[in-house]
Amino acid sequence: MDSLWNSYTANIAYAISQLCIAIIMGGLYFLAPTERSTRYWALSGLLSIFGSTLTAFSISKFGHLPLITGSTLMIAAMTAKWWGTQAFFGKHPAHVGWYLILGFFITYSLSVLLQLTVGIRTLLFSLMLAVLMFLNVVEVIKARGIRLSFANSLVIIAYTLAAADFILRGILAISGGIDLAPQSHDPINVFGLYLIPMWCNLLGSLGLLLMYFESIILEKEHLASHDELTKLYNRRALVNLGRREVDLALRYQKPISIFMLDLDHFKLVNDTYGHDVGDKVLRSVALTLSNTCRNTDIIGRYGGEELCILCPHTTTEEAIALGDRVLEAMRNLRHPACDNRQVTCSLGLYTWNPHIDLATSWEAMLHRADTALYAAKAAGRNCMLQYNIEADRQNQ
């Protein structure tokens, strides 16, 4: 039965698990070479394989070099995993990681050359790994806060347990509570050094993979409902949201306002400065609208330079005040890409009043706002006009 707890067997199992992780992460990197996080995670798996193998060789009387090199590679592996987590959240890998690797290499080499006890070396190695695992956990918590997904939680739990395991093993090592010889059959040593880290690493790596796939799914969902250029809602999402908000307004008899917005003489910007500059102007306008409108307002790109603002629970007076703010913000906006040119806008407004107007559809409301927009453009642009429902009734 003692052979079941052989450190060699556990080491091989650990190396195989790391190889699987490296292959999967490497495959993801080759599928998406611009994704830096998978590159670091794949590198982490490879370094773990070489590191754990070299530390096992140290018992075969090859001198101190395999032990020192292998232990340093294990630290480098966890550092690479931390760098990958940083890259996943859009950060540049922290240069302090290099100092941690170098500092460990120097300190650990001295501890071996000075023939300090195995317990002290184990404590040093365990604490450094624990610190790096906690750094991974901190990156996830800083990026996600309390809004943790299943994948985020899995990463946090896995690396917290692994860090706790290494801290406990370091404490037991310094107190002489376990047999630290690699060839020992001590279950605590085998579990603490190989099996628990292997399971936690597998779970942590699975969590990182799930985080990666989560980001892809969220990005696709975002692109399905948002305009790629302006980051506002696209036409399909705008129509779906518009119909929903109109249905809610009709059901609960609440006012709702709709703006149609068109940039004045935008074709001139494209013809004079090029479409790239026109795109920059559109992005700047979209950002200005997002900052000017309220959190409850729904802003979308209806087509070309035509935008739509949907304002639930908004009366005529409130909508007019918002429209005035939008016009003023657009007049104050200058665009450096086209010689600080001013690009104004025209607004068409329609407000459905549950106490006056009959129930109508989203399409009808949008048409009325669009009619008011064309009237504003005909009136000289750079202004806002409201749809005249009374004139509509007289025509009937």
mmCIF file with all atom_site columns, N, CA and C in Angstrom, residues 270-308:
data_model
loop_
_atom_site.group_PDB
_atom_site.id
_atom_site.type_symbol
_atom_site.label_atom_id
_atom_site.label_alt_id
_atom_site.label_comp_id
_atom_site.label_asym_id
_atom_site.label_entity_id
_atom_site.label_seq_id
_atom_site.pdbx_PDB_ins_code
_atom_site.Cartn_x
_atom_site.Cartn_y
_atom_site.Cartn_z
_atom_site.occupancy
_atom_site.B_iso_or_equiv
_atom_site.pdbx_formal_charge
_atom_site.auth_seq_id
_atom_site.auth_comp_id
_atom_site.auth_asym_id
_atom_site.auth_atom_id
_atom_site.pdbx_PDB_model_num
ATOM 1   N N  . ASN A 1 270 ? -17.624 63.562 -44.479 1.00 0.00 ? 270 ASN A N  1
ATOM 2   C CA . ASN A 1 270 ? -17.069 62.387 -45.151 1.00 0.00 ? 270 ASN A CA 1
ATOM 3   C C  . ASN A 1 270 ? -16.379 62.745 -46.459 1.00 0.00 ? 270 ASN A C  1
ATOM 4   N N  . ASP A 1 271 ? -17.009 63.625 -47.234 1.00 0.00 ? 271 ASP A N  1
ATOM 5   C CA . ASP A 1 271 ? -16.447 63.993 -48.540 1.00 0.00 ? 271 ASP A CA 1
ATOM 6   C C  . ASP A 1 271 ? -15.183 64.826 -48.402 1.00 0.00 ? 271 ASP A C  1
ATOM 7   N N  . THR A 1 272 ? -15.101 65.651 -47.353 1.00 0.00 ? 272 THR A N  1
ATOM 8   C CA . THR A 1 272 ? -13.963 66.556 -47.184 1.00 0.00 ? 272 THR A CA 1
ATOM 9   C C  . THR A 1 272 ? -12.792 65.873 -46.483 1.00 0.00 ? 272 THR A C  1
ATOM 10  N N  . TYR A 1 273 ? -13.089 65.119 -45.443 1.00 0.00 ? 273 TYR A N  1
ATOM 11  C CA . TYR A 1 273 ? -12.024 64.573 -44.598 1.00 0.00 ? 273 TYR A CA 1
ATOM 12  C C  . TYR A 1 273 ? -11.873 63.050 -44.711 1.00 0.00 ? 273 TYR A C  1
ATOM 13  N N  . GLY A 1 274 ? -12.805 62.396 -45.324 1.00 0.00 ? 274 GLY A N  1
ATOM 14  C CA . GLY A 1 274 ? -12.719 60.948 -45.463 1.00 0.00 ? 274 GLY A CA 1
ATOM 15  C C  . GLY A 1 274 ? -13.602 60.220 -44.453 1.00 0.00 ? 274 GLY A C  1
ATOM 16  N N  . HIS A 1 275 ? -13.895 58.968 -44.757 1.00 0.00 ? 275 HIS A N  1
ATOM 17  C CA . HIS A 1 275 ? -14.812 58.196 -43.914 1.00 0.00 ? 275 HIS A CA 1
ATOM 18  C C  . HIS A 1 275 ? -14.189 57.825 -42.566 1.00 0.00 ? 275 HIS A C  1
ATOM 19  N N  . ASP A 1 276 ? -12.872 57.718 -42.502 1.00 0.00 ? 276 ASP A N  1
ATOM 20  C CA . ASP A 1 276 ? -12.245 57.436 -41.203 1.00 0.00 ? 276 ASP A CA 1
ATOM 21  C C  . ASP A 1 276 ? -12.504 58.563 -40.214 1.00 0.00 ? 276 ASP A C  1
ATOM 22  N N  . VAL A 1 277 ? -12.398 59.788 -40.705 1.00 0.00 ? 277 VAL A N  1
ATOM 23  C CA . VAL A 1 277 ? -12.696 60.943 -39.851 1.00 0.00 ? 277 VAL A CA 1
ATOM 24  C C  . VAL A 1 277 ? -14.179 60.963 -39.512 1.00 0.00 ? 277 VAL A C  1
ATOM 25  N N  . GLY A 1 278 ? -15.013 60.628 -40.493 1.00 0.00 ? 278 GLY A N  1
ATOM 26  C CA . GLY A 1 278 ? -16.448 60.558 -40.215 1.00 0.00 ? 278 GLY A CA 1
ATOM 27  C C  . GLY A 1 278 ? -16.766 59.571 -39.115 1.00 0.00 ? 278 GLY A C  1
ATOM 28  N N  . ASP A 1 279 ? -16.060 58.439 -39.109 1.00 0.00 ? 279 ASP A N  1
ATOM 29  C CA . ASP A 1 279 ? -16.257 57.448 -38.043 1.00 0.00 ? 279 ASP A CA 1
ATOM 30  C C  . ASP A 1 279 ? -15.853 58.008 -36.681 1.00 0.00 ? 279 ASP A C  1
ATOM 31  N N  . LYS A 1 280 ? -14.763 58.770 -36.648 1.00 0.00 ? 280 LYS A N  1
ATOM 32  C CA . LYS A 1 280 ? -14.327 59.386 -35.385 1.00 0.00 ? 280 LYS A CA 1
ATOM 33  C C  . LYS A 1 280 ? -15.366 60.381 -34.883 1.00 0.00 ? 280 LYS A C  1
ATOM 34  N N  . VAL A 1 281 ? -15.955 61.125 -35.810 1.00 0.00 ? 281 VAL A N  1
ATOM 35  C CA . VAL A 1 281 ? -16.999 62.081 -35.426 1.00 0.00 ? 281 VAL A CA 1
ATOM 36  C C  . VAL A 1 281 ? -18.197 61.331 -34.846 1.00 0.00 ? 281 VAL A C  1
ATOM 37  N N  . LEU A 1 282 ? -18.585 60.240 -35.489 1.00 0.00 ? 282 LEU A N  1
ATOM 38  C CA . LEU A 1 282 ? -19.718 59.463 -34.986 1.00 0.00 ? 282 LEU A CA 1
ATOM 39  C C  . LEU A 1 282 ? -19.445 58.907 -33.593 1.00 0.00 ? 282 LEU A C  1
ATOM 40  N N  . ARG A 1 283 ? -18.210 58.424 -33.376 1.00 0.00 ? 283 ARG A N  1
ATOM 41  C CA . ARG A 1 283 ? -17.864 57.916 -32.039 1.00 0.00 ? 283 ARG A CA 1
ATOM 42  C C  . ARG A 1 283 ? -17.903 59.026 -31.004 1.00 0.00 ? 283 ARG A C  1
ATOM 43  N N  . SER A 1 284 ? -17.419 60.188 -31.371 1.00 0.00 ? 284 SER A N  1
ATOM 44  C CA . SER A 1 284 ? -17.431 61.323 -30.446 1.00 0.00 ? 284 SER A CA 1
ATOM 45  C C  . SER A 1 284 ? -18.855 61.758 -30.126 1.00 0.00 ? 284 SER A C  1
ATOM 46  N N  . VAL A 1 285 ? -19.712 61.770 -31.142 1.00 0.00 ? 285 VAL A N  1
ATOM 47  C CA . VAL A 1 285 ? -21.121 62.132 -30.937 1.00 0.00 ? 285 VAL A CA 1
ATOM 48  C C  . VAL A 1 285 ? -21.801 61.110 -30.030 1.00 0.00 ? 285 VAL A C  1
ATOM 49  N N  . ALA A 1 286 ? -21.532 59.824 -30.277 1.00 0.00 ? 286 ALA A N  1
ATOM 50  C CA . ALA A 1 286 ? -22.143 58.767 -29.454 1.00 0.00 ? 286 ALA A CA 1
ATOM 51  C C  . ALA A 1 286 ? -21.730 58.911 -27.995 1.00 0.00 ? 286 ALA A C  1
ATOM 52  N N  . LEU A 1 287 ? -20.460 59.200 -27.749 1.00 0.00 ? 287 LEU A N  1
ATOM 53  C CA . LEU A 1 287 ? -19.981 59.371 -26.376 1.00 0.00 ? 287 LEU A CA 1
ATOM 54  C C  . LEU A 1 287 ? -20.636 60.582 -25.727 1.00 0.00 ? 287 LEU A C  1
ATOM 55  N N  . THR A 1 288 ? -20.773 61.671 -26.488 1.00 0.00 ? 288 THR A N  1
ATOM 56  C CA . THR A 1 288 ? -21.409 62.881 -25.957 1.00 0.00 ? 288 THR A CA 1
ATOM 57  C C  . THR A 1 288 ? -22.862 62.615 -25.596 1.00 0.00 ? 288 THR A C  1
ATOM 58  N N  . LEU A 1 289 ? -23.566 61.890 -26.459 1.00 0.00 ? 289 LEU A N  1
ATOM 59  C CA . LEU A 1 289 ? -24.960 61.564 -26.174 1.00 0.00 ? 289 LEU A CA 1
ATOM 60  C C  . LEU A 1 289 ? -25.075 60.697 -24.919 1.00 0.00 ? 289 LEU A C  1
ATOM 61  N N  . SER A 1 290 ? -24.185 59.722 -24.795 1.00 0.00 ? 290 SER A N  1
ATOM 62  C CA . SER A 1 290 ? -24.207 58.837 -23.621 1.00 0.00 ? 290 SER A CA 1
ATOM 63  C C  . SER A 1 290 ? -23.984 59.629 -22.338 1.00 0.00 ? 290 SER A C  1
ATOM 64  N N  . ASN A 1 291 ? -23.117 60.633 -22.395 1.00 0.00 ? 291 ASN A N  1
ATOM 65  C CA . ASN A 1 291 ? -22.835 61.448 -21.217 1.00 0.00 ? 291 ASN A CA 1
ATOM 66  C C  . ASN A 1 291 ? -23.932 62.462 -20.937 1.00 0.00 ? 291 ASN A C  1
ATOM 67  N N  . THR A 1 292 ? -24.691 62.846 -21.956 1.00 0.00 ? 292 THR A N  1
ATOM 68  C CA . THR A 1 292 ? -25.725 63.879 -21.805 1.00 0.00 ? 292 THR A CA 1
ATOM 69  C C  . THR A 1 292 ? -27.064 63.291 -21.393 1.00 0.00 ? 292 THR A C  1
ATOM 70  N N  . CYS A 1 293 ? -27.410 62.154 -21.963 1.00 0.00 ? 293 CYS A N  1
ATOM 71  C CA . CYS A 1 293 ? -28.706 61.537 -21.663 1.00 0.00 ? 293 CYS A CA 1
ATOM 72  C C  . CYS A 1 293 ? -28.690 60.891 -20.284 1.00 0.00 ? 293 CYS A C  1
ATOM 73  N N  . ARG A 1 294 ? -29.862 60.511 -19.835 1.00 0.00 ? 294 ARG A N  1
ATOM 74  C CA . ARG A 1 294 ? -30.007 59.912 -18.511 1.00 0.00 ? 294 ARG A CA 1
ATOM 75  C C  . ARG A 1 294 ? -29.746 58.410 -18.565 1.00 0.00 ? 294 ARG A C  1
ATOM 76  N N  . ASN A 1 295 ? -29.536 57.812 -17.403 1.00 0.00 ? 295 ASN A N  1
ATOM 77  C CA . ASN A 1 295 ? -29.239 56.379 -17.347 1.00 0.00 ? 295 ASN A CA 1
ATOM 78  C C  . ASN A 1 295 ? -30.403 55.534 -17.858 1.00 0.00 ? 295 ASN A C  1
ATOM 79  N N  . THR A 1 296 ? -31.622 56.049 -17.717 1.00 0.00 ? 296 THR A N  1
ATOM 80  C CA . THR A 1 296 ? -32.799 55.288 -18.140 1.00 0.00 ? 296 THR A CA 1
ATOM 81  C C  . THR A 1 296 ? -33.097 55.438 -19.628 1.00 0.00 ? 296 THR A C  1
ATOM 82  N N  . ASP A 1 297 ? -32.434 56.364 -20.304 1.00 0.00 ? 297 ASP A N  1
ATOM 83  C CA . ASP A 1 297 ? -32.668 56.574 -21.731 1.00 0.00 ? 297 ASP A CA 1
ATOM 84  C C  . ASP A 1 297 ? -31.965 55.494 -22.546 1.00 0.00 ? 297 ASP A C  1
ATOM 85  N N  . ILE A 1 298 ? -32.571 55.117 -23.645 1.00 0.00 ? 298 ILE A N  1
ATOM 86  C CA . ILE A 1 298 ? -32.032 54.091 -24.533 1.00 0.00 ? 298 ILE A CA 1
ATOM 87  C C  . ILE A 1 298 ? -31.583 54.766 -25.823 1.00 0.00 ? 298 ILE A C  1
ATOM 88  N N  . ILE A 1 299 ? -30.288 54.663 -26.130 1.00 0.00 ? 299 ILE A N  1
ATOM 89  C CA . ILE A 1 299 ? -29.729 55.342 -27.297 1.00 0.00 ? 299 ILE A CA 1
ATOM 90  C C  . ILE A 1 299 ? -29.268 54.295 -28.296 1.00 0.00 ? 299 ILE A C  1
ATOM 91  N N  . GLY A 1 300 ? -29.618 54.489 -29.559 1.00 0.00 ? 300 GLY A N  1
ATOM 92  C CA . GLY A 1 300 ? -29.225 53.527 -30.577 1.00 0.00 ? 300 GLY A CA 1
ATOM 93  C C  . GLY A 1 300 ? -28.923 54.206 -31.900 1.00 0.00 ? 300 GLY A C  1
ATOM 94  N N  . ARG A 1 301 ? -28.140 53.508 -32.697 1.00 0.00 ? 301 ARG A N  1
ATOM 95  C CA . ARG A 1 301 ? -27.842 53.980 -34.057 1.00 0.00 ? 301 ARG A CA 1
ATOM 96  C C  . ARG A 1 301 ? -28.858 53.349 -35.004 1.00 0.00 ? 301 ARG A C  1
ATOM 97  N N  . TYR A 1 302 ? -29.711 54.190 -35.592 1.00 0.00 ? 302 TYR A N  1
ATOM 98  C CA . TYR A 1 302 ? -30.779 53.688 -36.436 1.00 0.00 ? 302 TYR A CA 1
ATOM 99  C C  . TYR A 1 302 ? -30.290 53.394 -37.846 1.00 0.00 ? 302 TYR A C  1
ATOM 100 N N  . GLY A 1 303 ? -29.267 54.138 -38.268 1.00 0.00 ? 303 GLY A N  1
ATOM 101 C CA . GLY A 1 303 ? -28.709 53.918 -39.597 1.00 0.00 ? 303 GLY A CA 1
ATOM 102 C C  . GLY A 1 303 ? -27.885 55.114 -40.035 1.00 0.00 ? 303 GLY A C  1
ATOM 103 N N  . GLY A 1 304 ? -26.676 54.867 -40.572 1.00 0.00 ? 304 GLY A N  1
ATOM 104 C CA . GLY A 1 304 ? -25.830 55.968 -41.022 1.00 0.00 ? 304 GLY A CA 1
ATOM 105 C C  . GLY A 1 304 ? -25.529 56.937 -39.894 1.00 0.00 ? 304 GLY A C  1
ATOM 106 N N  . GLU A 1 305 ? -25.858 58.211 -40.137 1.00 0.00 ? 305 GLU A N  1
ATOM 107 C CA . GLU A 1 305 ? -25.663 59.229 -39.106 1.00 0.00 ? 305 GLU A CA 1
ATOM 108 C C  . GLU A 1 305 ? -26.953 59.554 -38.377 1.00 0.00 ? 305 GLU A C  1
ATOM 109 N N  . GLU A 1 306 ? -27.934 58.670 -38.489 1.00 0.00 ? 306 GLU A N  1
ATOM 110 C CA . GLU A 1 306 ? -29.226 58.872 -37.840 1.00 0.00 ? 306 GLU A CA 1
ATOM 111 C C  . GLU A 1 306 ? -29.282 58.038 -36.565 1.00 0.00 ? 306 GLU A C  1
ATOM 112 N N  . LEU A 1 307 ? -29.584 58.712 -35.464 1.00 0.00 ? 307 LEU A N  1
ATOM 113 C CA . LEU A 1 307 ? -29.631 58.066 -34.154 1.00 0.00 ? 307 LEU A CA 1
ATOM 114 C C  . LEU A 1 307 ? -31.020 58.202 -33.558 1.00 0.00 ? 307 LEU A C  1
ATOM 115 N N  . CYS A 1 308 ? -31.296 57.379 -32.572 1.00 0.00 ? 308 CYS A N  1
ATOM 116 C CA . CYS A 1 308 ? -32.595 57.412 -31.908 1.00 0.00 ? 308 CYS A CA 1
ATOM 117 C C  . CYS A 1 308 ? -32.390 57.391 -30.400 1.00 0.00 ? 308 CYS A C  1
#
